[in-house]
Structure formats: C-alpha cells, structure tokens
Amino acid sequence: MKLTDIAKNHEGWRDNRSEREIFEDHMFQEYKLEKKRWGETNVLSKTEYLKQNKLFLDVGFEEWQNVEI
C-alpha cells in the first residue's frame, strides 16, 4: 500500500471531551502524581476527587479559561 493511499483513508483522532472535562482529567492526574510522590496510598476515586474538590476545581477552571496565551 502506498503512503498516499494510507493518507487518504486516515481519520485523525479527535478529543470529544469538553474543555471542563479535559481540565478535570488533567487535575485528577496531577492529584494522583502528587499522592504517589509523597508515598500516600489513600487516593480518592475520580468521582470522589471531583466531588470533594468542586470549589477548588471551579475556581481553577475559571482561572484556566482566563489565561491569555
């Protein structure tokens, strides 16, 4: 198969998540990394993390939205 044939049939990957979902996923991953760095084993599930940190995430998302690139 030629490279041009592959390119014609290629469908790129699209991230269908909202900006809020992307932000929350990023923050949850950072939370888990921080817990691991400190050797802590009491890691919340994503649902519990989002529930317990709603205010923090709301403020953080607003700040993230207002950052000028």
Coordinates of N, CA, C and O in Angstrom, one line a residue, residues 5-27:
D5 N -2.2 6.4 -0.3 CA -3.4 5.7 -0.1 C -3.7 5.7 1.4 O -4.9 5.8 1.8
I6 N -2.7 5.5 2.2 CA -2.9 5.5 3.7 C -3.4 6.9 4.1 O -4.3 7.0 4.9
A7 N -2.8 7.9 3.6 CA -3.2 9.3 4.0 C -4.6 9.6 3.6 O -5.3 10.3 4.3
K8 N -5.0 9.1 2.4 CA -6.4 9.3 2.0 C -7.4 8.7 2.9 O -8.5 9.2 3.2
N9 N -7.1 7.5 3.5 CA -8.0 6.8 4.3 C -7.8 7.1 5.8 O -8.5 6.5 6.6
H10 N -6.9 7.9 6.1 CA -6.6 8.2 7.6 C -7.7 9.1 8.2 O -8.0 10.2 7.6
E11 N -8.2 8.7 9.3 CA -9.0 9.6 10.1 C -8.3 10.0 11.4 O -7.9 9.1 12.1
G12 N -8.1 11.2 11.6 CA -7.4 11.7 12.8 C -8.2 11.4 14.0 O -9.4 11.4 14.0
W13 N -7.5 11.3 15.1 CA -8.1 11.2 16.4 C -8.6 12.5 16.9 O -7.9 13.5 16.8
R14 N -9.8 12.5 17.4 CA -10.4 13.8 17.9 C -10.8 13.6 19.4 O -11.3 12.6 19.7
D15 N -10.5 14.6 20.1 CA -10.8 14.6 21.5 C -12.2 15.2 21.7 O -12.3 16.4 21.5
N16 N -13.2 14.5 22.0 CA -14.6 15.0 22.0 C -15.0 15.5 23.4 O -16.1 15.9 23.6
R17 N -14.0 15.5 24.3 CA -14.3 16.0 25.7 C -14.5 17.5 25.7 O -13.8 18.2 24.9
S18 N -15.2 18.0 26.6 CA -15.4 19.5 26.8 C -14.1 20.0 27.4 O -13.3 19.2 28.0
E19 N -13.9 21.3 27.4 CA -12.7 21.9 28.0 C -12.7 21.6 29.5 O -11.7 21.4 30.1
R20 N -13.9 21.6 30.1 CA -14.0 21.3 31.5 C -13.6 19.9 31.8 O -12.9 19.7 32.8
E21 N -14.0 19.0 31.0 CA -13.6 17.6 31.2 C -12.1 17.4 31.1 O -11.5 16.6 31.8
I22 N -11.5 18.0 30.1 CA -10.1 18.0 29.9 C -9.3 18.5 31.1 O -8.4 17.9 31.6
F23 N -9.8 19.7 31.6 CA -9.2 20.3 32.8 C -9.3 19.4 34.0 O -8.4 19.2 34.7
E24 N -10.5 18.8 34.2 CA -10.7 17.9 35.4 C -9.9 16.7 35.3 O -9.3 16.2 36.3
D25 N -9.7 16.1 34.1 CA -8.9 14.9 33.9 C -7.4 15.3 34.2 O -6.7 14.5 34.9
H26 N -7.0 16.4 33.7 CA -5.6 16.9 34.0 C -5.4 17.1 35.5 O -4.4 16.6 36.0
M27 N -6.3 17.7 36.2 CA -6.2 18.0 37.6 C -6.2 16.7 38.4 O -5.4 16.5 39.4

